[in-house]
PDB file of C-alpha atoms in Angstrom:
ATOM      1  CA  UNK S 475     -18.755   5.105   5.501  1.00 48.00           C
ATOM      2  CA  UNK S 476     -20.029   2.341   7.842  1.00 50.00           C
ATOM      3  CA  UNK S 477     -21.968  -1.234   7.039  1.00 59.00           C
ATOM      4  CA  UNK S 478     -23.555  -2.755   9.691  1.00 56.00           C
ATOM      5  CA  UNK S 479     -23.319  -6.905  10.460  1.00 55.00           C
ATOM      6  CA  UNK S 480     -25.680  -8.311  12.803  1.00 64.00           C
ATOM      7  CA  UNK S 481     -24.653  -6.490  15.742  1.00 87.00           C
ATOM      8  CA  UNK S 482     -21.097  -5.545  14.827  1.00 93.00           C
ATOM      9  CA  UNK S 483     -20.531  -2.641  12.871  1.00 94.00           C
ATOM     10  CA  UNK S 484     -17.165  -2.073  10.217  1.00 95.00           C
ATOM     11  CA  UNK S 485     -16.759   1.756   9.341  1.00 96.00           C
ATOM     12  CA  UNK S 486     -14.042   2.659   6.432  1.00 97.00           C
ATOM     13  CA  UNK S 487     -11.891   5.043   6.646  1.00 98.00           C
ATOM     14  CA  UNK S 488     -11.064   6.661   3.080  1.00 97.00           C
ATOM     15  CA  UNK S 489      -7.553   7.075   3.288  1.00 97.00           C
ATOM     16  CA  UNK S 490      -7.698   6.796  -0.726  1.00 96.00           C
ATOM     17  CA  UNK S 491      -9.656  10.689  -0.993  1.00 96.00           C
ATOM     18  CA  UNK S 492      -6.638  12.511   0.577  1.00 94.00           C
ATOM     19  CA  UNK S 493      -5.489  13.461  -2.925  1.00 94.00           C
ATOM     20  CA  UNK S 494      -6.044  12.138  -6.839  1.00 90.00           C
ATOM     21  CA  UNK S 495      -2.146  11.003  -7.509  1.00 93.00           C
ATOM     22  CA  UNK S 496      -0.844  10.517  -4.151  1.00 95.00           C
ATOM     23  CA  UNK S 497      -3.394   8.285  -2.457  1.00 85.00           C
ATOM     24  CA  UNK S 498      -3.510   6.905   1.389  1.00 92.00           C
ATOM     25  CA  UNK S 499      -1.320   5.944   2.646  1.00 96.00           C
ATOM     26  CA  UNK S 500       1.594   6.924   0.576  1.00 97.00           C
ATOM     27  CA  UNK S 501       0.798  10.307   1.484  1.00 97.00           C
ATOM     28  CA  UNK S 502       1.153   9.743   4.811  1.00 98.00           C
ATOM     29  CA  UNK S 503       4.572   7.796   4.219  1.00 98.00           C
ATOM     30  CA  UNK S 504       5.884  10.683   1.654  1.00 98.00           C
ATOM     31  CA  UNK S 505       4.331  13.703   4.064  1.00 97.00           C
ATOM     32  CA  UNK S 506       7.527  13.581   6.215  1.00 98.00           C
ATOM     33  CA  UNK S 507      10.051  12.218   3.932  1.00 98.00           C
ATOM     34  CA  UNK S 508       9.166  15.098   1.413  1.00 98.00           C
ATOM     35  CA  UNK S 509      10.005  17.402   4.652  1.00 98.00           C
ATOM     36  CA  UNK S 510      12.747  15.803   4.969  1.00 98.00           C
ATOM     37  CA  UNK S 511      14.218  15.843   1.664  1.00 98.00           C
ATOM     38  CA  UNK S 512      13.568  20.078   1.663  1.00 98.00           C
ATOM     39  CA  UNK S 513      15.615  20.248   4.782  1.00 98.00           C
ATOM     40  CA  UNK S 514      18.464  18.456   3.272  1.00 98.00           C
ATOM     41  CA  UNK S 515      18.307  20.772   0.399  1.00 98.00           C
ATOM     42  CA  UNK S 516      17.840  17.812  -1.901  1.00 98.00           C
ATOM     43  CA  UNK S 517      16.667  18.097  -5.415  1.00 98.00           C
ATOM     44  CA  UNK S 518      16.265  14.359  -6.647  1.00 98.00           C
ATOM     45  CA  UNK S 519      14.279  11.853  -5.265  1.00 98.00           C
ATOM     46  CA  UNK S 520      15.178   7.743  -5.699  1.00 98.00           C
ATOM     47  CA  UNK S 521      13.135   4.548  -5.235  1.00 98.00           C
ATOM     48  CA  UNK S 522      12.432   1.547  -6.006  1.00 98.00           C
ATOM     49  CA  UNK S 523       9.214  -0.441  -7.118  1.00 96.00           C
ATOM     50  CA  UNK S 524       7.624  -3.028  -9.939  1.00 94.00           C
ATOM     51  CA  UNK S 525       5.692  -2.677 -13.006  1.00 92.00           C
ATOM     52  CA  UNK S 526       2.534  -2.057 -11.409  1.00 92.00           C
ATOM     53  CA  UNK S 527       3.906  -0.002  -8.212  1.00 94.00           C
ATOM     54  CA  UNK S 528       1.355   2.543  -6.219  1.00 95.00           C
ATOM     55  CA  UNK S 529       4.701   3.708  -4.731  1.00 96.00           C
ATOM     56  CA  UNK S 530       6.515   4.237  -7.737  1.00 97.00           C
ATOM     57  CA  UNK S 531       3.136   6.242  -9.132  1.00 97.00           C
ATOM     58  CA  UNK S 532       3.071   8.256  -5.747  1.00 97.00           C
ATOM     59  CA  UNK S 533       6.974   9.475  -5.649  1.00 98.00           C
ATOM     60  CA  UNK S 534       6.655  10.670  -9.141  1.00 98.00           C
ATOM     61  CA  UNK S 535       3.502  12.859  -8.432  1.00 98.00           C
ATOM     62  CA  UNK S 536       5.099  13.943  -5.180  1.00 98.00           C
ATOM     63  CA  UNK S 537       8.082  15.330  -7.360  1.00 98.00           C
ATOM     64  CA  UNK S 538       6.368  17.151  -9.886  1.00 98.00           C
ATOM     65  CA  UNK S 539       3.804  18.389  -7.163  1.00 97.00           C
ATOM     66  CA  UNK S 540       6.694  19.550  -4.533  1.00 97.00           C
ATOM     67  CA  UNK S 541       9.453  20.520  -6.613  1.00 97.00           C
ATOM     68  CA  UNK S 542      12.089  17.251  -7.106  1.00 98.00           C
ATOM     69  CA  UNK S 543      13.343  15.356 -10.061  1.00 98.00           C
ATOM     70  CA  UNK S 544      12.238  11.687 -10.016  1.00 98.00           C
ATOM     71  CA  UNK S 545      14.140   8.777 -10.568  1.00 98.00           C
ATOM     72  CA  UNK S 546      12.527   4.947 -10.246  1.00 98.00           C
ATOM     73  CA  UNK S 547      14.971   1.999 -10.134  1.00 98.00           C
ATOM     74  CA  UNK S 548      12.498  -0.712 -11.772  1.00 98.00           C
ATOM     75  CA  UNK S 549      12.173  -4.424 -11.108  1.00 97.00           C
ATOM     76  CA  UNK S 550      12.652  -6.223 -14.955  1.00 96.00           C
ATOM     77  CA  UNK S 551      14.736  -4.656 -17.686  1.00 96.00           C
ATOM     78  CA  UNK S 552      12.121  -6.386 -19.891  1.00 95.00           C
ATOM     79  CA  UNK S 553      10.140  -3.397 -19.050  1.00 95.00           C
ATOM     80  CA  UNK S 554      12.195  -1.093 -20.696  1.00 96.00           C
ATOM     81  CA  UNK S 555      10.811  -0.776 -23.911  1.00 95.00           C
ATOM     82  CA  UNK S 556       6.936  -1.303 -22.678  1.00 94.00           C
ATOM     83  CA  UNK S 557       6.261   1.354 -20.633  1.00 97.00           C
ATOM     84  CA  UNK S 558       3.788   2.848 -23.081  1.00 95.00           C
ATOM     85  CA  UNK S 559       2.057  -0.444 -22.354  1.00 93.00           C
ATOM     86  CA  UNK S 560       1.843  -0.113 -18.805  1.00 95.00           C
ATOM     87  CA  UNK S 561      -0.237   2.349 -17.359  1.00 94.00           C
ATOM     88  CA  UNK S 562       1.603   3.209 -13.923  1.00 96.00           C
ATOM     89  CA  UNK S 563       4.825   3.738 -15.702  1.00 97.00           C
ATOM     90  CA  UNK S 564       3.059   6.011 -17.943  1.00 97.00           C
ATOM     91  CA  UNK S 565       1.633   8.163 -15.345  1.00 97.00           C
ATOM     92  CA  UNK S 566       4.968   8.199 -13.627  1.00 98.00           C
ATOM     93  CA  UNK S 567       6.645   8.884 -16.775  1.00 98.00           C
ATOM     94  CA  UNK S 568       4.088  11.780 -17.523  1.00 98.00           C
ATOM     95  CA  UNK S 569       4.580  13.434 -14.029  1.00 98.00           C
ATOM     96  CA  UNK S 570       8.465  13.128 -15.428  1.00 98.00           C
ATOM     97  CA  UNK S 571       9.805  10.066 -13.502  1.00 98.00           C
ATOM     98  CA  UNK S 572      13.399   8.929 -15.321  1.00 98.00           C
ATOM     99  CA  UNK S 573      13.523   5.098 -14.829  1.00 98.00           C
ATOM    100  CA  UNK S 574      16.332   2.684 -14.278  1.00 98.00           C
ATOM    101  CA  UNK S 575      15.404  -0.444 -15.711  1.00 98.00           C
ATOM    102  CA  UNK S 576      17.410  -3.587 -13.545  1.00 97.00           C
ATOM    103  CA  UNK S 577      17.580  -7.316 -13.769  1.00 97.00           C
ATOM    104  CA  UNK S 578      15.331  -9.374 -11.074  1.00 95.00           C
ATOM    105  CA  UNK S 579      18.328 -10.755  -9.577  1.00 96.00           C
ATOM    106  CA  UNK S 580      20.261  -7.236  -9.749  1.00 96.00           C
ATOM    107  CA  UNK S 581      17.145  -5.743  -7.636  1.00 97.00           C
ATOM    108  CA  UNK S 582      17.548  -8.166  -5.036  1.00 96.00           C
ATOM    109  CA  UNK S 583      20.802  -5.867  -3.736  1.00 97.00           C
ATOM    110  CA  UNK S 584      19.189  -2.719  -3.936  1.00 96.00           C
ATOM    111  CA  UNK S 585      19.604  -1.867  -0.379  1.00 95.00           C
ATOM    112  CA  UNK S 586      23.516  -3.233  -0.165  1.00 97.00           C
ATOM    113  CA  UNK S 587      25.855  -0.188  -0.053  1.00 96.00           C
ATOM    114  CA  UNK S 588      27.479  -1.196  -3.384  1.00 97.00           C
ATOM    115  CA  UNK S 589      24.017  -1.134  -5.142  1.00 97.00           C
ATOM    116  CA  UNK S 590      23.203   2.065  -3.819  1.00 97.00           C
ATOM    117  CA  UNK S 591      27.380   3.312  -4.529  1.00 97.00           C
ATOM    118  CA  UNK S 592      26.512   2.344  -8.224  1.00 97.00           C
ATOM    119  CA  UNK S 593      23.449   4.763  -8.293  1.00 98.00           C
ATOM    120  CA  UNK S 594      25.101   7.412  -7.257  1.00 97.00           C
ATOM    121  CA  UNK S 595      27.837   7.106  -9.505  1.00 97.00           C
ATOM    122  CA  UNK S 596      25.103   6.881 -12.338  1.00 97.00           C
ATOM    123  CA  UNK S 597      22.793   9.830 -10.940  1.00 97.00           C
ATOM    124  CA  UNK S 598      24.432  12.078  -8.276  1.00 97.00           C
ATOM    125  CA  UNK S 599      23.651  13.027  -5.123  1.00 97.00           C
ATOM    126  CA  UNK S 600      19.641  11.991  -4.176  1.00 98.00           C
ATOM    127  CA  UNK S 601      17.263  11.598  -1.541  1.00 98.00           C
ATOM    128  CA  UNK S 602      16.611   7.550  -1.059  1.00 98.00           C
ATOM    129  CA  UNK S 603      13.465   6.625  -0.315  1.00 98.00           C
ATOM    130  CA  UNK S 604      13.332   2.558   0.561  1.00 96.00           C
ATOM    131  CA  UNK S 605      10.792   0.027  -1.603  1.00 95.00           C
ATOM    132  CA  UNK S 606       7.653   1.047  -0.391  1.00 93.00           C
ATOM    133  CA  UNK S 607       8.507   3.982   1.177  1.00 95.00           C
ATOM    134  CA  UNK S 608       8.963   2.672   4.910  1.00 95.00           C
ATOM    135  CA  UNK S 609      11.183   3.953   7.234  1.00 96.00           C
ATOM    136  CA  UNK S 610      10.846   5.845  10.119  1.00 97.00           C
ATOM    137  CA  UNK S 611       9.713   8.921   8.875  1.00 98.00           C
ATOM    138  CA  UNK S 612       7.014   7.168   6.936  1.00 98.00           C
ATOM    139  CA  UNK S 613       5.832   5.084   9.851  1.00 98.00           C
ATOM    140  CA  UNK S 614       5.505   9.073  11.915  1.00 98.00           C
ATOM    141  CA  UNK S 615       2.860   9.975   9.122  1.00 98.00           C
ATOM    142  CA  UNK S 616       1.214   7.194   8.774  1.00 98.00           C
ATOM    143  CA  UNK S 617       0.818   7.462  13.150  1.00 98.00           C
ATOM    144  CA  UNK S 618      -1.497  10.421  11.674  1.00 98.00           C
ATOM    145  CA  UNK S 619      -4.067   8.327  10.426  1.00 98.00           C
ATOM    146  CA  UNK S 620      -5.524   7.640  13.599  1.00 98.00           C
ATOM    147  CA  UNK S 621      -7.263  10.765  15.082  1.00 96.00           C
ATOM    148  CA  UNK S 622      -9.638  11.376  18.355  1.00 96.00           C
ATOM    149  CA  UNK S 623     -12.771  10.072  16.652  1.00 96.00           C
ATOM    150  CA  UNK S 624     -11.328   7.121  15.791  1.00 97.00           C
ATOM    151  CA  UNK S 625     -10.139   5.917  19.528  1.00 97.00           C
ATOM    152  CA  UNK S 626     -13.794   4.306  20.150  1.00 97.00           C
ATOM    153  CA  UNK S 627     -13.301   1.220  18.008  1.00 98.00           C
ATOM    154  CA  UNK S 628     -12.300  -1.930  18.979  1.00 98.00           C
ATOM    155  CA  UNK S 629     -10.753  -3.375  15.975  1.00 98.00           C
ATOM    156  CA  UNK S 630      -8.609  -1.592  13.123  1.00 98.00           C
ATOM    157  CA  UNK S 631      -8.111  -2.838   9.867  1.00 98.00           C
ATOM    158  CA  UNK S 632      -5.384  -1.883   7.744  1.00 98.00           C
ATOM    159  CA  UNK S 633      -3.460  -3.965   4.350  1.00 96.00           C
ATOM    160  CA  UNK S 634       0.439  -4.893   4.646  1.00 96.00           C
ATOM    161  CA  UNK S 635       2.688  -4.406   2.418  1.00 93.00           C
ATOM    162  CA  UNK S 636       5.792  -3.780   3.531  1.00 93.00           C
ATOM    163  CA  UNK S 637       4.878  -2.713   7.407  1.00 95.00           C
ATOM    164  CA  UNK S 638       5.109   1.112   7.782  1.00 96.00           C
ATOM    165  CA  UNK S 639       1.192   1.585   7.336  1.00 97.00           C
ATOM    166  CA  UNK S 640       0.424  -1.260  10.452  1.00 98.00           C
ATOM    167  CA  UNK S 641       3.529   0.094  12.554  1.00 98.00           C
ATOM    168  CA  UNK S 642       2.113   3.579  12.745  1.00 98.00           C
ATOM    169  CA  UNK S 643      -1.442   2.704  13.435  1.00 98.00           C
ATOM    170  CA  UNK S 644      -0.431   0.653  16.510  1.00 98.00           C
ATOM    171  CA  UNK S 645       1.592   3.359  17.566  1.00 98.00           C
ATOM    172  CA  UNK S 646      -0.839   5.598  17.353  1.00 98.00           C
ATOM    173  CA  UNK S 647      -4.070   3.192  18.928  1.00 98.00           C
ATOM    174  CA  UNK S 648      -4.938   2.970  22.586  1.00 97.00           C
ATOM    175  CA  UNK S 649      -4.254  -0.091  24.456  1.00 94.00           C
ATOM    176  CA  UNK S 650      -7.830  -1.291  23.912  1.00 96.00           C
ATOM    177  CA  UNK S 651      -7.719  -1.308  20.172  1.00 98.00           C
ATOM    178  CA  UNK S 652      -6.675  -4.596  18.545  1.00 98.00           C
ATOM    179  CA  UNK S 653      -5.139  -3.544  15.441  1.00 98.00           C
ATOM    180  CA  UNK S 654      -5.136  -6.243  12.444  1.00 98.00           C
ATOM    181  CA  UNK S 655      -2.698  -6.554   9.616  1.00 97.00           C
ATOM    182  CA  UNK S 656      -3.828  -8.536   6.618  1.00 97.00           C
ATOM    183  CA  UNK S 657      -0.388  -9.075   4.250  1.00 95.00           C
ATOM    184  CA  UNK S 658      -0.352  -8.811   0.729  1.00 91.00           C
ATOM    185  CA  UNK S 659       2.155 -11.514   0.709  1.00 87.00           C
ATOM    186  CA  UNK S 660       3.116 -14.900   1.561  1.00 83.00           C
ATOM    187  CA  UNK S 661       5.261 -15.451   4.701  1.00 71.00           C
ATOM    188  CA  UNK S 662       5.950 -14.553   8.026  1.00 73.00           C
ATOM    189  CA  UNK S 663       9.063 -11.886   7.734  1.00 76.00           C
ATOM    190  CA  UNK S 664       7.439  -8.663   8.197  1.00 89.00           C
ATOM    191  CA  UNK S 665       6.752  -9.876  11.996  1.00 92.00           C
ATOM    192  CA  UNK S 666      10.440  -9.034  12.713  1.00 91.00           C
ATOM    193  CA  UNK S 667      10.115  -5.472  10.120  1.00 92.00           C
ATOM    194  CA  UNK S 668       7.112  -4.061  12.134  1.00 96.00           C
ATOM    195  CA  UNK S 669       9.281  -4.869  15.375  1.00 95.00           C
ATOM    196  CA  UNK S 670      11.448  -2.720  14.205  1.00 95.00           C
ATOM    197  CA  UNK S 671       9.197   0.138  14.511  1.00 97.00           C
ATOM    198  CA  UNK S 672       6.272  -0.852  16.676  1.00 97.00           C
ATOM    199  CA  UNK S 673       5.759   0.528  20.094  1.00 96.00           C
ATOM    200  CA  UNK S 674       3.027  -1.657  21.163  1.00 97.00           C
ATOM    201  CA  UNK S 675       2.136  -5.712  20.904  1.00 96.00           C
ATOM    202  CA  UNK S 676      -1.642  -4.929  20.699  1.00 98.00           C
ATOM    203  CA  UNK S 677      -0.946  -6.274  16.929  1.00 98.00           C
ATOM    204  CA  UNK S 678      -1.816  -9.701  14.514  1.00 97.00           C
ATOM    205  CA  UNK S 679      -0.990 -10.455  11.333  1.00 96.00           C
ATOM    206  CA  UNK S 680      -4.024 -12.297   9.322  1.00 96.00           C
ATOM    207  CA  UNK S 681      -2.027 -14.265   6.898  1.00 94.00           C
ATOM    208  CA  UNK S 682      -4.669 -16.287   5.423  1.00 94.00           C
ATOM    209  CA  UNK S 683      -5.478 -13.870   2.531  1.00 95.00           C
ATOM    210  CA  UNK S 684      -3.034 -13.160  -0.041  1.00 93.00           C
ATOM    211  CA  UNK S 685      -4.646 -14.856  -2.361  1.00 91.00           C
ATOM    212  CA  UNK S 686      -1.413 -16.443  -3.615  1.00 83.00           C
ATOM    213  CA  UNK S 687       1.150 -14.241  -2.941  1.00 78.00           C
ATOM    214  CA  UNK S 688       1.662 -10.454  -3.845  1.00 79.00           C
ATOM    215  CA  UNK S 689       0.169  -9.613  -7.318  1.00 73.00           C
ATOM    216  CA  UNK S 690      -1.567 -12.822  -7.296  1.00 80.00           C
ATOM    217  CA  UNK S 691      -5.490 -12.356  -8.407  1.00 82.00           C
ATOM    218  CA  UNK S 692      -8.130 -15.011  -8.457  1.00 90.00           C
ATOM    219  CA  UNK S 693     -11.857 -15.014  -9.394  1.00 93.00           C
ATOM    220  CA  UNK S 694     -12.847 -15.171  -6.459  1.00 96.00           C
ATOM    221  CA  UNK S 695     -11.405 -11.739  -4.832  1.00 96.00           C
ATOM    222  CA  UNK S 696     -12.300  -9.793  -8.257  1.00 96.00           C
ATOM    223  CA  UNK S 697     -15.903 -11.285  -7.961  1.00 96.00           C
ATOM    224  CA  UNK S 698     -15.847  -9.933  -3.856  1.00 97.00           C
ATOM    225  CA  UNK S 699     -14.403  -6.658  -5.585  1.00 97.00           C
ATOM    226  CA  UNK S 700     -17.371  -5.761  -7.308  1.00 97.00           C
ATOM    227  CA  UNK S 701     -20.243  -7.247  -5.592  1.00 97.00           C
ATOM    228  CA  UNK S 702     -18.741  -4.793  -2.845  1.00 97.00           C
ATOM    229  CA  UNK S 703     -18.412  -1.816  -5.120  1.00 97.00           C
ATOM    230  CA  UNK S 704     -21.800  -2.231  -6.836  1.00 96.00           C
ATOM    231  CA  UNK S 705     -23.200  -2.756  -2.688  1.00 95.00           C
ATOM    232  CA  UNK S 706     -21.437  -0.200  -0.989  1.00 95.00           C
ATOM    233  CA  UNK S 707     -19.818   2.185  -4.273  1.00 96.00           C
ATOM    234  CA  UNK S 708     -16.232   1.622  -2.689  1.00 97.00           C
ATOM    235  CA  UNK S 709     -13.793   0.487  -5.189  1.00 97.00           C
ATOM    236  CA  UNK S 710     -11.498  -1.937  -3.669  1.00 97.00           C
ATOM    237  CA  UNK S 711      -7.575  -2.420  -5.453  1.00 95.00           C
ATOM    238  CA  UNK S 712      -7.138  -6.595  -5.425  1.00 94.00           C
ATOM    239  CA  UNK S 713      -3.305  -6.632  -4.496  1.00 93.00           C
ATOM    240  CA  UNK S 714      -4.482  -4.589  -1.231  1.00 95.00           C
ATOM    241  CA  UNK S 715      -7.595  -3.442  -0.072  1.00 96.00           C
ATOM    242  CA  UNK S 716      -9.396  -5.853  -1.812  1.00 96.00           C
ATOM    243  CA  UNK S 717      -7.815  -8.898   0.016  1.00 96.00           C
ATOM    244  CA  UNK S 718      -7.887  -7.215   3.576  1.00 98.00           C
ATOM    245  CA  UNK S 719     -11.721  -6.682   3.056  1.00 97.00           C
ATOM    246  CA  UNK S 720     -12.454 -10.333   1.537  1.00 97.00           C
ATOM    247  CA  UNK S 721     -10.213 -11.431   4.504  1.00 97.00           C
ATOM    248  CA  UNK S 722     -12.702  -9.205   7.280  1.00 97.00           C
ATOM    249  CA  UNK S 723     -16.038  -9.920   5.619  1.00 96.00           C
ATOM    250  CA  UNK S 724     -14.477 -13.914   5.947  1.00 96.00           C
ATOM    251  CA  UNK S 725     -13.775 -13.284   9.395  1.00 96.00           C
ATOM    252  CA  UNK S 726     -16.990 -11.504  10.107  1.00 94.00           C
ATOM    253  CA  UNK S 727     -18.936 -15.610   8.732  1.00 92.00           C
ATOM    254  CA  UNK S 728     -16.700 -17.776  10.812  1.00 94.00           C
ATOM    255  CA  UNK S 729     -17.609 -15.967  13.928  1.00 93.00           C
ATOM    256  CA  UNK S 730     -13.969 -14.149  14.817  1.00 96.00           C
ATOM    257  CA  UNK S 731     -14.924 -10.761  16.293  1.00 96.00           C
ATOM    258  CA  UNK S 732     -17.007 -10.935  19.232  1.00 94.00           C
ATOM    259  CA  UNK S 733     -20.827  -9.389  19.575  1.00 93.00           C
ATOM    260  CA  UNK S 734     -20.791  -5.515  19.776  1.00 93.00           C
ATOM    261  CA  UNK S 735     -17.606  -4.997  18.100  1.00 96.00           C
ATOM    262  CA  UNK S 736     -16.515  -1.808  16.435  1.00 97.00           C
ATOM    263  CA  UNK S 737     -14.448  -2.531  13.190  1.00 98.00           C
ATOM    264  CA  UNK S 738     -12.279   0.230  11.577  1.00 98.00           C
ATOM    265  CA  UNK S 739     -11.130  -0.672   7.923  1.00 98.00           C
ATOM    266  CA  UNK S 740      -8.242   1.591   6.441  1.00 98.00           C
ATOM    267  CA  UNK S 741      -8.743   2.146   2.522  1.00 98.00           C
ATOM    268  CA  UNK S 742      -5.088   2.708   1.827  1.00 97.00           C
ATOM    269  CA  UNK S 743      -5.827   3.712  -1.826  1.00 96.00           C
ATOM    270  CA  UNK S 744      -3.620   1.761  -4.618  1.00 93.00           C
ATOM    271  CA  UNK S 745      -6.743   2.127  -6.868  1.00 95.00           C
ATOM    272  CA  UNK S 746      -4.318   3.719  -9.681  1.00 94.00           C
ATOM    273  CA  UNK S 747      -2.781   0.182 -10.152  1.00 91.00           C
ATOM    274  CA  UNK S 748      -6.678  -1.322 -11.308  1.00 93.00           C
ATOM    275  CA  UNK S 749      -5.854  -0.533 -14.507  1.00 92.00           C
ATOM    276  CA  UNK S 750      -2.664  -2.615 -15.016  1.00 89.00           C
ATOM    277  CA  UNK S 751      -4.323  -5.324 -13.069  1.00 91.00           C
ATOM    278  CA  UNK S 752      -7.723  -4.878 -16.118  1.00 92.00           C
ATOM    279  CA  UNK S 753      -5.053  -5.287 -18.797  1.00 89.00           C
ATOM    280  CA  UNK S 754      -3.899  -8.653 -17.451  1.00 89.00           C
ATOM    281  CA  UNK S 755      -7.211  -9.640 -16.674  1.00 91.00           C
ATOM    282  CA  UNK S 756      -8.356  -9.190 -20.152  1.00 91.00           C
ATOM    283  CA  UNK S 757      -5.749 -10.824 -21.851  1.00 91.00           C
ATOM    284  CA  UNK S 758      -6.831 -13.631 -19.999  1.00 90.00           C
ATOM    285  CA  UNK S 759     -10.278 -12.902 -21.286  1.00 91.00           C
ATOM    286  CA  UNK S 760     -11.229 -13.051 -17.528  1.00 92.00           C
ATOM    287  CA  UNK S 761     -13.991 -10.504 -15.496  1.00 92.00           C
ATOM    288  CA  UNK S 762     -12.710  -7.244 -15.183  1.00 94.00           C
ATOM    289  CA  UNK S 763     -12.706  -5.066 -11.988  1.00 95.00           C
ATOM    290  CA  UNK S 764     -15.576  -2.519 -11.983  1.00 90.00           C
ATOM    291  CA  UNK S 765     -13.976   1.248 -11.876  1.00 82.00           C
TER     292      UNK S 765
END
């Protein structure tokens, strides 16, 4: 879809349609990794993600769609005994995800070799997939996002999270394009992760809306949520999507992009984690996001 601004135009790309349960860009992350995991002969996949994860909710679809047994090493033990509560452990759980519940501090190692040592002595042999799902073989499918048609715009768009959705979009733009990275959290370390896998500096990271931090959500984005979706029917996720558009539509007043430009925004799905995000919100007795 496109929306017009004076004389710059912002087109979105709906990454988010690609499929119900395993939305934008984690389908491009888990298209290769899945390959990957077939060739090795593997039969488990492992990974890692929060209460509220669109990873976690992705990996267990993939496995009951392609074949694998699940397993989700979860941030909080206090989540344990509420994932009936919790809609994206539910779904997970339902698409036959078996969790391991760990302590915040404990979750903090999960990528040390002892950490990972101790899974396998609890679960086997598995396919590891990082926090995420970035690594190399998720930044080569999300380089897929970009196509042809898409090589005539001057800006693109895209949410961070933990880099592998930016990293393959600049791989994959021409040297014209300017691509844009809008963080879903606070801080400046995922500079030195998309390094790691970037092949061009045509890149900038817009770190003026997280809203807070990662998971943080204030009236003022969930307002911007809706007005959009009642405007343009695009629901917007707030810990993502939501943020990067506030952040271009904010960018669009104070006068950033010049006259003429071409914007392309990258709807990387996460719309599955709305509902979690509508529980808080009403036990706050605050707005809820329009579905």
């Amino acid at each position: 879809m496109s929306l017009e601004s004076s004389s710059i135009s912002i087109a979105i790309k709906r990454e988010d349609l690609i499929h119900p349960f395993i939305s934008g860009n984690k389908y491009r992350k888990l298209k290769f990794n899945i390959l990957e995991a077939k060739t090795r002969n593997a039969s488990v996949l492992l990974t890692f993600g929060g209460a509220y994860s669109n990873h976690i909710a992705a990996v267990a679809a993939a496995g009951k769609t392609y074949g694998f047994k699940t397993i989700g090493v979860i941030r909080g033990e206090e989540l344990a005994d509420k994932v009936s509560e919790n809609p994206t452990l539910s779904f997970a759980k339902e698409q036959g995800m078996e969790f391991h519940f760990v302590s915040r501090t404990s979750y903090r190692e999960k990528t040390s070799d002892s950490f990972i040592a101790n899974l396998k002595v609890l679960f086997g042999d598995f396919y590891l997939i990082p926090e995420g799902g970035t690594n190399g073989l998720a930044v080569k499918g999300c380089e897929e996002i970009l196509q042809e048609n898409d090589f005539n715009f001057d800006y693109i768009c895209c949410s961070v999270g933990t880099g592998g959705t930016i990293s393959g979009l600049i791989n994959a733009s021409q040297s014209h394009q300017k691509i844009l990275g809008f963080p879903a959290l606070k801080g400046d370390f995922l500079q030195a992760d998309i390094c790691k896998f970037a092949n061009q500096d045509n890149w900038k990271l817009i770190t003026d809306y997280h809203f807070g931090g990662y998971g943080k959500i204030k009236p003022e984005l969930i307002t911007f949520i809706n007005q959009f979706k009642q405007r343009y029917d695009v629901p917007l996720d707030p810990i993502y999507t939501g943020k990067m558009m506030f952040g271009i539509f904010n960018l669009l007043e104070k006068g950033f992009f010049p006259k003429n430009s071409k914007i392309l925004a990258i709807h990387t799905g996460g719309l599955q984690g709305i509902a979690g995000v509508n529980a808080i919100l009403k036990r706050k007795k605050q707005p809820l996001i329009i579905l």
